[in-house]
mmCIF file of C-alpha atoms in Angstrom:
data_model
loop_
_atom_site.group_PDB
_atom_site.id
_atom_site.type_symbol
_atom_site.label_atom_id
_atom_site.label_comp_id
_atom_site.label_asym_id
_atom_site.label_seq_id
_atom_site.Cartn_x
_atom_site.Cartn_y
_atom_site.Cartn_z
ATOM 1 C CA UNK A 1 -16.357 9.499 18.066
ATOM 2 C CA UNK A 2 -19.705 7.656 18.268
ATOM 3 C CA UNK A 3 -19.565 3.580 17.362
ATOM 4 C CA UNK A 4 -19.529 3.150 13.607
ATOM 5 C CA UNK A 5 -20.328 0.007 11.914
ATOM 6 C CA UNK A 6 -17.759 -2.034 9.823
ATOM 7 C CA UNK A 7 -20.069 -4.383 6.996
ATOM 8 C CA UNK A 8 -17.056 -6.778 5.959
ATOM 9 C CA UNK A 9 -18.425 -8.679 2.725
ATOM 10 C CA UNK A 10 -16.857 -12.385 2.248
ATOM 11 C CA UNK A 11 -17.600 -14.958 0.333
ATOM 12 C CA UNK A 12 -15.806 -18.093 -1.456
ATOM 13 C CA UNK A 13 -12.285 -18.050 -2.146
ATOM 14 C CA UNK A 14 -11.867 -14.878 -0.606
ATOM 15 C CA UNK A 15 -8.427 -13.457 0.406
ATOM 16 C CA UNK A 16 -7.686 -13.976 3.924
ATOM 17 C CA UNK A 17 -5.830 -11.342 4.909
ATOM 18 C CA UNK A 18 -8.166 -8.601 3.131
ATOM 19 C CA UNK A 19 -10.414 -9.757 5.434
ATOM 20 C CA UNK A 20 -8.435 -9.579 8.971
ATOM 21 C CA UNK A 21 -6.197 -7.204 8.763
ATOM 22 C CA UNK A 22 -7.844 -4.473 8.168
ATOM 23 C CA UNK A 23 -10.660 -6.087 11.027
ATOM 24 C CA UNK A 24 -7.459 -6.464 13.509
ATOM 25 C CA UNK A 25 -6.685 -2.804 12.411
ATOM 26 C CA UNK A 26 -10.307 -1.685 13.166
ATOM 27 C CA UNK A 27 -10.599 -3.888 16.458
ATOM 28 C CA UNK A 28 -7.788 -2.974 17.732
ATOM 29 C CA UNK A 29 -8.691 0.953 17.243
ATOM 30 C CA UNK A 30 -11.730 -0.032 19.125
ATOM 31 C CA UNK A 31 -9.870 -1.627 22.349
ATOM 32 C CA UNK A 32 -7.434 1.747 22.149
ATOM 33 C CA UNK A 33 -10.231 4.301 21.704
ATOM 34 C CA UNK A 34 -12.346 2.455 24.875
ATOM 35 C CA UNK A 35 -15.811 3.909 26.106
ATOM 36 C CA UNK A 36 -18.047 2.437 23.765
ATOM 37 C CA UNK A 37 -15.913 4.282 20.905
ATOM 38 C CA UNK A 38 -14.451 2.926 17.983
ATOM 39 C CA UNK A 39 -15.721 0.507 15.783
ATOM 40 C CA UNK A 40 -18.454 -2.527 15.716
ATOM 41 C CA UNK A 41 -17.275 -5.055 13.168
ATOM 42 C CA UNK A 42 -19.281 -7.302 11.435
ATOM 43 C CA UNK A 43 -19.445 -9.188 8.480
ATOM 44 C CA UNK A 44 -21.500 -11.035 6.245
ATOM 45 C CA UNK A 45 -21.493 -13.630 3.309
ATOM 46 C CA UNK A 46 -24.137 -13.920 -0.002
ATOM 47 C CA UNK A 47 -26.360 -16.610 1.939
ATOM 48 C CA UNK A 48 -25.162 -16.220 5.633
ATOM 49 C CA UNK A 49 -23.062 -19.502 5.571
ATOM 50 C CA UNK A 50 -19.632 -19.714 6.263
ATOM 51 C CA UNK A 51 -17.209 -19.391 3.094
ATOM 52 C CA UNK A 52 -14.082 -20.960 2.630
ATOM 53 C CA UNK A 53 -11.205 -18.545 1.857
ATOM 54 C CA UNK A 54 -8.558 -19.417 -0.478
ATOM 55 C CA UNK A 55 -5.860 -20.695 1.985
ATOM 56 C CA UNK A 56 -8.814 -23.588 3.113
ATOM 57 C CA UNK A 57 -9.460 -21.508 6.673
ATOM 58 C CA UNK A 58 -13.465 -21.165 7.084
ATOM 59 C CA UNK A 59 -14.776 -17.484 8.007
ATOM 60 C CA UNK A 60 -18.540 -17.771 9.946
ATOM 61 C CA UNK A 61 -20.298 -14.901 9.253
ATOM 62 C CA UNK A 62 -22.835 -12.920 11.404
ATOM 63 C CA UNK A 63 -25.368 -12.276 9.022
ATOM 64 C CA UNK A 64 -26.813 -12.892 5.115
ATOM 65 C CA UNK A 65 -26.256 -9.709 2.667
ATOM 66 C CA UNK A 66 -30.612 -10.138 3.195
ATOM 67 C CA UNK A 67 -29.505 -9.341 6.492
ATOM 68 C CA UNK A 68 -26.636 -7.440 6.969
ATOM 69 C CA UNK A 69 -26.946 -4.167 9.197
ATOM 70 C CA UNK A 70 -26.488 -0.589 7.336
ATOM 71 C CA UNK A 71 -22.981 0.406 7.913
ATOM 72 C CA UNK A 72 -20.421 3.320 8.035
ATOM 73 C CA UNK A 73 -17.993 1.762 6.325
ATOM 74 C CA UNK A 74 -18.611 -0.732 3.870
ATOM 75 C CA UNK A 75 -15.250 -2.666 3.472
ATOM 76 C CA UNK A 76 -15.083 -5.275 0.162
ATOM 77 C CA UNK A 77 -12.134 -7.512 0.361
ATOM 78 C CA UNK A 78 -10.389 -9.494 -2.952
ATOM 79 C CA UNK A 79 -9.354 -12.702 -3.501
ATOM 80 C CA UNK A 80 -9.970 -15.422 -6.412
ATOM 81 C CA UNK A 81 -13.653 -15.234 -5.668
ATOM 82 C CA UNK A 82 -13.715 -12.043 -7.620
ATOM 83 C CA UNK A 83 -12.668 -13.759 -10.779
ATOM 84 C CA UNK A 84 -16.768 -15.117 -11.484
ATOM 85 C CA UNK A 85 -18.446 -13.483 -8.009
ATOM 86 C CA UNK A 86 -22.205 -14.545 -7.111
ATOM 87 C CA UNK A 87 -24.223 -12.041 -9.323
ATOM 88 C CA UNK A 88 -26.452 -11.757 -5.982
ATOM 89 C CA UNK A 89 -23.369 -10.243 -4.643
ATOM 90 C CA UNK A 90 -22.781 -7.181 -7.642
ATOM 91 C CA UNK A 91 -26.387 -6.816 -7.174
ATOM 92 C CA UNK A 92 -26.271 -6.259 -3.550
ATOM 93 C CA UNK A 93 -23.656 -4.043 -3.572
ATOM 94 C CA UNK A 94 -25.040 -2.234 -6.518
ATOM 95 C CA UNK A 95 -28.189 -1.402 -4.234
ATOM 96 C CA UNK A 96 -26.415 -1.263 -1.133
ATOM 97 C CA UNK A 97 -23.424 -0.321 -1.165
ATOM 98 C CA UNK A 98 -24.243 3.789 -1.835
ATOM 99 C CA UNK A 99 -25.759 3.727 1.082
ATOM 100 C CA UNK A 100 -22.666 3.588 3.416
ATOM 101 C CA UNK A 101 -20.916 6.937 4.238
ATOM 102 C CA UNK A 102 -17.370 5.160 3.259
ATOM 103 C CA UNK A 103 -17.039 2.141 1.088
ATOM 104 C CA UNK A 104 -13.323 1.030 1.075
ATOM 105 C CA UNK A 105 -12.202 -2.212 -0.917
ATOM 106 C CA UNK A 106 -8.793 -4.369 -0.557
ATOM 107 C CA UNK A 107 -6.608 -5.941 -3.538
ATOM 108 C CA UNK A 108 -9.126 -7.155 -5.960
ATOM 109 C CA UNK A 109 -12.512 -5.985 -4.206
ATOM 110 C CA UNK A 110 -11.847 -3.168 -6.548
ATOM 111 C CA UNK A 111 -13.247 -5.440 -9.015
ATOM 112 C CA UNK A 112 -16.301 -6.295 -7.664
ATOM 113 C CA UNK A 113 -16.825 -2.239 -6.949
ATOM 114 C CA UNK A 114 -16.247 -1.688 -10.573
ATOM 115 C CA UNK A 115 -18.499 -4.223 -12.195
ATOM 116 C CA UNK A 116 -21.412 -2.915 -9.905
ATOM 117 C CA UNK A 117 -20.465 0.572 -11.261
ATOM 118 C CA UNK A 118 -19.344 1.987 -8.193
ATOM 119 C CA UNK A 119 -16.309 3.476 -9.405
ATOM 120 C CA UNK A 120 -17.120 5.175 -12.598
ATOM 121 C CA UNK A 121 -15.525 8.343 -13.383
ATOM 122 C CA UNK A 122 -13.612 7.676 -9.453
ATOM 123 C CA UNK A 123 -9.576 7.366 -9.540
ATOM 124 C CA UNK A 124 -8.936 3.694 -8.016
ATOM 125 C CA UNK A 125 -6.135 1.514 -7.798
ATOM 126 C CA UNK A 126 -6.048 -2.745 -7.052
ATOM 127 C CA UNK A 127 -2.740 -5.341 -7.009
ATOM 128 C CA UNK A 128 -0.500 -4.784 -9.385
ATOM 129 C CA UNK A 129 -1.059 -7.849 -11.346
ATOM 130 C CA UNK A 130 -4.179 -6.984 -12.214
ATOM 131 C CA UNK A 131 -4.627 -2.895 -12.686
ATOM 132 C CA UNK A 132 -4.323 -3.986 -16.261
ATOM 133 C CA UNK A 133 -7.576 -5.946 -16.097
ATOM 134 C CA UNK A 134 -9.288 -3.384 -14.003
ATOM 135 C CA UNK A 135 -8.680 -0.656 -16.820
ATOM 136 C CA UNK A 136 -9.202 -3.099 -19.926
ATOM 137 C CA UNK A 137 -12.405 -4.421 -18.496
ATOM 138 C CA UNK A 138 -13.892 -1.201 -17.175
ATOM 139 C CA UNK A 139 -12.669 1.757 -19.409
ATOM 140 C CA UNK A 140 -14.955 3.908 -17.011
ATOM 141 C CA UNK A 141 -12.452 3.640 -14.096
ATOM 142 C CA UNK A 142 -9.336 5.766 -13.584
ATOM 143 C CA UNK A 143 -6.936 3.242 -13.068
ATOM 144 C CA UNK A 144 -3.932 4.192 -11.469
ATOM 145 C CA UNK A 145 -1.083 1.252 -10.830
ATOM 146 C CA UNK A 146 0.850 2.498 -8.485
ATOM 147 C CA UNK A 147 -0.129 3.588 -5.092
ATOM 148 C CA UNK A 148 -0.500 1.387 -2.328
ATOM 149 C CA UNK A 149 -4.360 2.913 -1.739
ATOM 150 C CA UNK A 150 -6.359 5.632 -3.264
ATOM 151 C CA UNK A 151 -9.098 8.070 -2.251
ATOM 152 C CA UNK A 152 -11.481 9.593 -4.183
ATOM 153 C CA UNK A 153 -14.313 10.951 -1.677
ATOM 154 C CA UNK A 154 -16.180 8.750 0.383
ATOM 155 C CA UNK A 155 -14.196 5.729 -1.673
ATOM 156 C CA UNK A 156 -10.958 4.209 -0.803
ATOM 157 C CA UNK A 157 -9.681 1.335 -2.866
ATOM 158 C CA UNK A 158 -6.159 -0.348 -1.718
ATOM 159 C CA UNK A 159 -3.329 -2.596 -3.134
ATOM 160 C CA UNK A 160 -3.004 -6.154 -2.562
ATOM 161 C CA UNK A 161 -3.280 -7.500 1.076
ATOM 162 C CA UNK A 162 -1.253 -5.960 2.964
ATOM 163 C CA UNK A 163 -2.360 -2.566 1.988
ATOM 164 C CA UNK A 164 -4.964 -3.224 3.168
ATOM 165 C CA UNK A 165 -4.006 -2.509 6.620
ATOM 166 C CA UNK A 166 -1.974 1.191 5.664
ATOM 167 C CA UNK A 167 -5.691 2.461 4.380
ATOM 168 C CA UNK A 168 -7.626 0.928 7.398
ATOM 169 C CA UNK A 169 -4.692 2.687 9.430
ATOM 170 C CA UNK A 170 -5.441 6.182 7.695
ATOM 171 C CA UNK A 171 -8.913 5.609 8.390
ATOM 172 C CA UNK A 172 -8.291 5.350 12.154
ATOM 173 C CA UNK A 173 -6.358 8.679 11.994
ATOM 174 C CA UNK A 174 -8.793 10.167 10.356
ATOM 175 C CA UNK A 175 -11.561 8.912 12.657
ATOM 176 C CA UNK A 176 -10.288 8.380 16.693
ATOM 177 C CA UNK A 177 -7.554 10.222 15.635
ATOM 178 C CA UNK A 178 -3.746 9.519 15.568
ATOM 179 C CA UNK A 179 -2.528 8.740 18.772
ATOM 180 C CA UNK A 180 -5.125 5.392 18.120
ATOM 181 C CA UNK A 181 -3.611 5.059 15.046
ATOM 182 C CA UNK A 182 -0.195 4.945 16.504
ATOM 183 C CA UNK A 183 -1.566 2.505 19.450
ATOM 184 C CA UNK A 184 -2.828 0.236 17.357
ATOM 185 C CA UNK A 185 0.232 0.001 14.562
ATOM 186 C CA UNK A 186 2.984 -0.237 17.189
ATOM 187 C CA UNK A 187 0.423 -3.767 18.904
ATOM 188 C CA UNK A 188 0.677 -4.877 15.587
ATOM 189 C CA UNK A 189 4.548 -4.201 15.067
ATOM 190 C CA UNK A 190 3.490 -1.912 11.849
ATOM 191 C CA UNK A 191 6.372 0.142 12.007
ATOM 192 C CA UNK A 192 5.615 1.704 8.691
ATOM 193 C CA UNK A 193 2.436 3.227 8.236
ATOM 194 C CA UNK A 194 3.178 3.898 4.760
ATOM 195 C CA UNK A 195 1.635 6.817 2.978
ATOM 196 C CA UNK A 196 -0.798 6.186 0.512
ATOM 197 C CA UNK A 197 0.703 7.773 -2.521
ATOM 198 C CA UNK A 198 3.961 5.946 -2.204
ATOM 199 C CA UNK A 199 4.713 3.180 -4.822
ATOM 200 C CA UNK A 200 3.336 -0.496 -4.155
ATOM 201 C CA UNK A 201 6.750 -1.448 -4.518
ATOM 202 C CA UNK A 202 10.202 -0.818 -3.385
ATOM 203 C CA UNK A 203 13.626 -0.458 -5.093
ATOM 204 C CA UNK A 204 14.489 -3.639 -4.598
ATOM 205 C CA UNK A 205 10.894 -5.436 -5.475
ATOM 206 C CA UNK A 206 10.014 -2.849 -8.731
ATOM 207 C CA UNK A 207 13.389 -3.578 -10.192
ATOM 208 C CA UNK A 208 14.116 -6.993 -11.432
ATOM 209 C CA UNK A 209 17.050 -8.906 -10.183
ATOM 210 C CA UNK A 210 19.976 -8.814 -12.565
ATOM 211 C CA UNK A 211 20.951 -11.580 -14.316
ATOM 212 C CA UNK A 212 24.925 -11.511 -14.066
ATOM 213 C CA UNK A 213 26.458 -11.403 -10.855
ATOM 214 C CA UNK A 214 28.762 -7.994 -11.052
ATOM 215 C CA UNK A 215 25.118 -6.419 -11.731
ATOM 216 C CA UNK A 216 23.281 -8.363 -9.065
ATOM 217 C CA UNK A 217 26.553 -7.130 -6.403
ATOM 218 C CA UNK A 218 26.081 -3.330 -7.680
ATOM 219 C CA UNK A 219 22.434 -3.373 -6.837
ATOM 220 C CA UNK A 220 23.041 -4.523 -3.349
ATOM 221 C CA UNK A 221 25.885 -2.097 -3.010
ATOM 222 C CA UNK A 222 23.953 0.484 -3.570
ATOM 223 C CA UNK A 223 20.924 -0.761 -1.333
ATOM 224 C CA UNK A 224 24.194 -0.878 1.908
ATOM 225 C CA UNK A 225 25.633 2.514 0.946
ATOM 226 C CA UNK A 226 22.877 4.851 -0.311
ATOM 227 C CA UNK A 227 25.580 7.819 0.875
ATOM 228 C CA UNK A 228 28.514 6.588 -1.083
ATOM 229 C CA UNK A 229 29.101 7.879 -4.716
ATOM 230 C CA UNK A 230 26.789 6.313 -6.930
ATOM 231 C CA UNK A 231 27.107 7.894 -9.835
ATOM 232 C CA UNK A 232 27.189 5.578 -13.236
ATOM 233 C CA UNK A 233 30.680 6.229 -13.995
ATOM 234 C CA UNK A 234 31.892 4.741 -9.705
ATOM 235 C CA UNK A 235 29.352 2.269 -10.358
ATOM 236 C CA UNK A 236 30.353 0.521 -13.800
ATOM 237 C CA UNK A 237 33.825 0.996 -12.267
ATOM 238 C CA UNK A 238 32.593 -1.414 -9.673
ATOM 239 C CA UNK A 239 30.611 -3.777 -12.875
ATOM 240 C CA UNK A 240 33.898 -4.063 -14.143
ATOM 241 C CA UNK A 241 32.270 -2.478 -17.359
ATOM 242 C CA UNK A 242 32.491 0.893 -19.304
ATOM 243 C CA UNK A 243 29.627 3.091 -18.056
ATOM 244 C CA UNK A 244 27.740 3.132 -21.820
ATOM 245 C CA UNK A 245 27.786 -0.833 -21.287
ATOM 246 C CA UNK A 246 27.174 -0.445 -17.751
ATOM 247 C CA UNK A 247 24.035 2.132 -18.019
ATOM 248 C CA UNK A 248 22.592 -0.460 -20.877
ATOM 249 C CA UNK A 249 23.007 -3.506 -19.226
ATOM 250 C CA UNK A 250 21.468 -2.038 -16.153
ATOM 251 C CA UNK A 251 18.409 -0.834 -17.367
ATOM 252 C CA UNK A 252 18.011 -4.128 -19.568
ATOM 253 C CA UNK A 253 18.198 -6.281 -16.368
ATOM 254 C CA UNK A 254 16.428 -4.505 -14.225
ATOM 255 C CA UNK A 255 13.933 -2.273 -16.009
ATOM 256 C CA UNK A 256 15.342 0.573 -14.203
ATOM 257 C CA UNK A 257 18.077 3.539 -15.172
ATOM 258 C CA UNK A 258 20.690 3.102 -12.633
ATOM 259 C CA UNK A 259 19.814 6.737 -11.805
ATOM 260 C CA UNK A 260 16.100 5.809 -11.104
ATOM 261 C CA UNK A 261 17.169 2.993 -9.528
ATOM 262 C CA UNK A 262 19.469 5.160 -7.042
ATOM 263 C CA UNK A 263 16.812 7.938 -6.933
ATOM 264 C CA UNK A 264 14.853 5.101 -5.281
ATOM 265 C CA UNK A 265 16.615 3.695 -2.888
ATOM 266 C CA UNK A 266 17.916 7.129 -1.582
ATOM 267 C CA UNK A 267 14.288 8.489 -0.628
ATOM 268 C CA UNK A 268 13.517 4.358 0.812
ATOM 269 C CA UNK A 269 16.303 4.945 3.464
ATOM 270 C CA UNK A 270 15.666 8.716 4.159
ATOM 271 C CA UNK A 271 11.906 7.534 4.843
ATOM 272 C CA UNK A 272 12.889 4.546 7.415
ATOM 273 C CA UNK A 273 15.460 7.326 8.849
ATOM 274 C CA UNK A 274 12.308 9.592 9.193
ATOM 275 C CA UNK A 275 9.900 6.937 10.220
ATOM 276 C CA UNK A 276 12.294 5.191 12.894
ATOM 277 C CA UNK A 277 15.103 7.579 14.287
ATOM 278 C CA UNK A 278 15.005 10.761 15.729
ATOM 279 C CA UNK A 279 18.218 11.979 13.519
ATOM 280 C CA UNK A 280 17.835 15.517 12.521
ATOM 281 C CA UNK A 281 16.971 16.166 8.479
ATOM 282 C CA UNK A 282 20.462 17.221 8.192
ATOM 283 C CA UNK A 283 21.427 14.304 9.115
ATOM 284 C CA UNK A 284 19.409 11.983 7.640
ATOM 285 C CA UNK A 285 19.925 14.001 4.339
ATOM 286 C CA UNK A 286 23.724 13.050 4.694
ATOM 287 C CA UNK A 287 23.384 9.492 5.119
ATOM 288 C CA UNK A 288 20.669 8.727 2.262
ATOM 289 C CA UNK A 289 23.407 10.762 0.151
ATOM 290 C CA UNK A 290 21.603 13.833 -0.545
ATOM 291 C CA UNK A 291 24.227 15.922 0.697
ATOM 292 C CA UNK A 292 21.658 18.913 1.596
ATOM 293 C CA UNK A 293 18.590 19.051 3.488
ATOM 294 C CA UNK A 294 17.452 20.799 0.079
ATOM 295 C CA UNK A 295 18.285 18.462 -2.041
ATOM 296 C CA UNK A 296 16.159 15.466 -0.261
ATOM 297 C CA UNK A 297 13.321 17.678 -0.146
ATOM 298 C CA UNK A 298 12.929 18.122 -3.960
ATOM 299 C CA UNK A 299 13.327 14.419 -3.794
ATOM 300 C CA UNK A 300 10.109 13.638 -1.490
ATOM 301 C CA UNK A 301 8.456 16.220 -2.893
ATOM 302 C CA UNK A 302 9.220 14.540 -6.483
ATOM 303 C CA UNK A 303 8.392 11.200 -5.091
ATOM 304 C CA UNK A 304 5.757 11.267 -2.376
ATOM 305 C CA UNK A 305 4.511 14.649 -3.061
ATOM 306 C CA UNK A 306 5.327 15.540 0.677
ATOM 307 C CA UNK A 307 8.564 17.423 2.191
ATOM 308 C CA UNK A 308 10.620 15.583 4.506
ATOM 309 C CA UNK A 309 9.331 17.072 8.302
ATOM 310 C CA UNK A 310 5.835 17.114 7.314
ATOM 311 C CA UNK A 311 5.977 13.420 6.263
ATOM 312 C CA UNK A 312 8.041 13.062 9.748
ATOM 313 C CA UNK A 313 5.017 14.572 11.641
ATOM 314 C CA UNK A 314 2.302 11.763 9.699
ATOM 315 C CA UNK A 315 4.647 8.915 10.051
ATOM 316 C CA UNK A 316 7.144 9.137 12.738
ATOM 317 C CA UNK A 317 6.489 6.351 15.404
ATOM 318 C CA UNK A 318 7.507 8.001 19.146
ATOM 319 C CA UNK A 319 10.716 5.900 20.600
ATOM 320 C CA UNK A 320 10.354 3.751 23.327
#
């Protein structure tokens, strides 16, 4: 593919890792592709000075928004400079910003897209913490909370930080093609390149911790033996507790039915297995405790709207 031009837009208080790892992502794709292809990063701030980001490390730009070169891909990081942003800068991008064949924002850039109207009637996602916000303040926007990046044509808005670095991944696949992709996420140790429907968080981070100990000891059993039988009666067994108390106190702790809570874990490990191991689906749909190939498949296709080989072709990093 020709060169294409990556405009990253900071400013004060921006996130730091919105900003480089989806630039390591995109540099790196450059090194792997070689011969002039790849990508041509560059970035620029509201006046051209350097901008503090919110861990105190100072980002020198190359050039003022006045300034900046037209680019491919217009990437718009977050931070807690979106929380009042320089009016020059919703300006800018209101002007500017149709102009790029892909505009793609990180976390909380999502923001800044929506209050220069750039995502109107466009399905989008942010963090978690503040999809709320995003939907109250601009009614406009299909909001959706949970996956870790969404696209809706030539725009691509991403969970917090480190999602950042899945979409700019997908981008690379989609533009020097895989094999880059792969490159580029193994330098990095990104053994997951997850995909972009799947939930911002995991089992263990969307369901609270339990309060009382035989609770806290049945989620973690669960987590170590996805293949054993977790069904609520063998698991309030293991509470100590009838499984009407069991199935209560479960969801009450955690904000999950034990079943969804299983459900979740199950599909977690048959992804790694996929992702990782080059275990046949038979296999793999034995020791995530599906029992059948058939079974798991109604599962990913319930849950990451993909069947188990075809998410194995997208995501499985070669061995060795």
């Amino acid at each position: 593919m020709p060169p294409h031009t990556v405009l990253v837009l900071v400013f004060d208080n921006v996130q730091n890792l919105d900003v480089t790892g989806p630039v390591e992502v995109f540099s790196g794709a450059a090194l792997a592709a070689g011969d002039g292809a790849g990508y041509r990063i560059r970035t620029a701030s509201p006046d051209g000075a350097p901008v503090r980001t919110s861990s105190g490390l100072t980002l020198v730009p190359d050039h003022a928004l006045a300034d900046a070169p037209a680019a491919h891909t217009l990437l718009v990081p977050g931070g807690r400079g979106t929380r009042a942003p320089d009016p020059h800068l919703i300006d800018w991008l209101r002007e500017r910003a149709p102009c790029a064949e892909r505009l793609v924002s990180v976390c909380t850039g999502a923001i800044l897209l929506a209050r220069a109207g750039l995502l109107d009637g466009r399905r989008a996602t942010t963090h978690w913490a503040y999809c709320d916000r995003l939907a109250r303040d601009h009614p406009e926007v299909d909001v959706d909370p949970d996956p870790i990046y969404v696209r809706d044509g030539n725009v691509a808005t991403s969970a917090g930080v480190t999602a950042g670095i899945d979409l700019a991944l997908a981008l690379v696949e989609e533009d020097p093609g895989r094999d880059v992709a792969l490159t580029v996420a193994r330098h990095l140790v990104v053994f997951l390149r997850r995909p972009g429907n799947q939930a911002q968080f995991s089992a263990q981070l969307s369901a609270q911790t339990a309060r009382r100990e035989p609770l806290r000891e049945v989620q973690q059993w669960i987590t170590e033996h996805p293949d054993d039988d977790l069904a609520v009666e063998s698991l309030a067994s293991r509470a100590r507790l009838s499984p009407r108390q069991f199935a209560r106190a479960f969801q009450s702790e955690t904000g999950l039915t034990p079943g969804k809570y299983v459900e979740r874990v199950r599909v977690e490990h048959a992804r790694r297995l996929l992702e990782d191991t080059a275990d046949g689906v038979e296999e793999i749909s034995r020791a995530s405790g599906y029992g059948t190939p058939e079974a798991m498949r109604r599962a990913f296709l319930k849950t990451l709207g993909t069947p188990p080989a075809e998410y194995r072709r997208r995501f499985h990093a070669p061995l060795g």
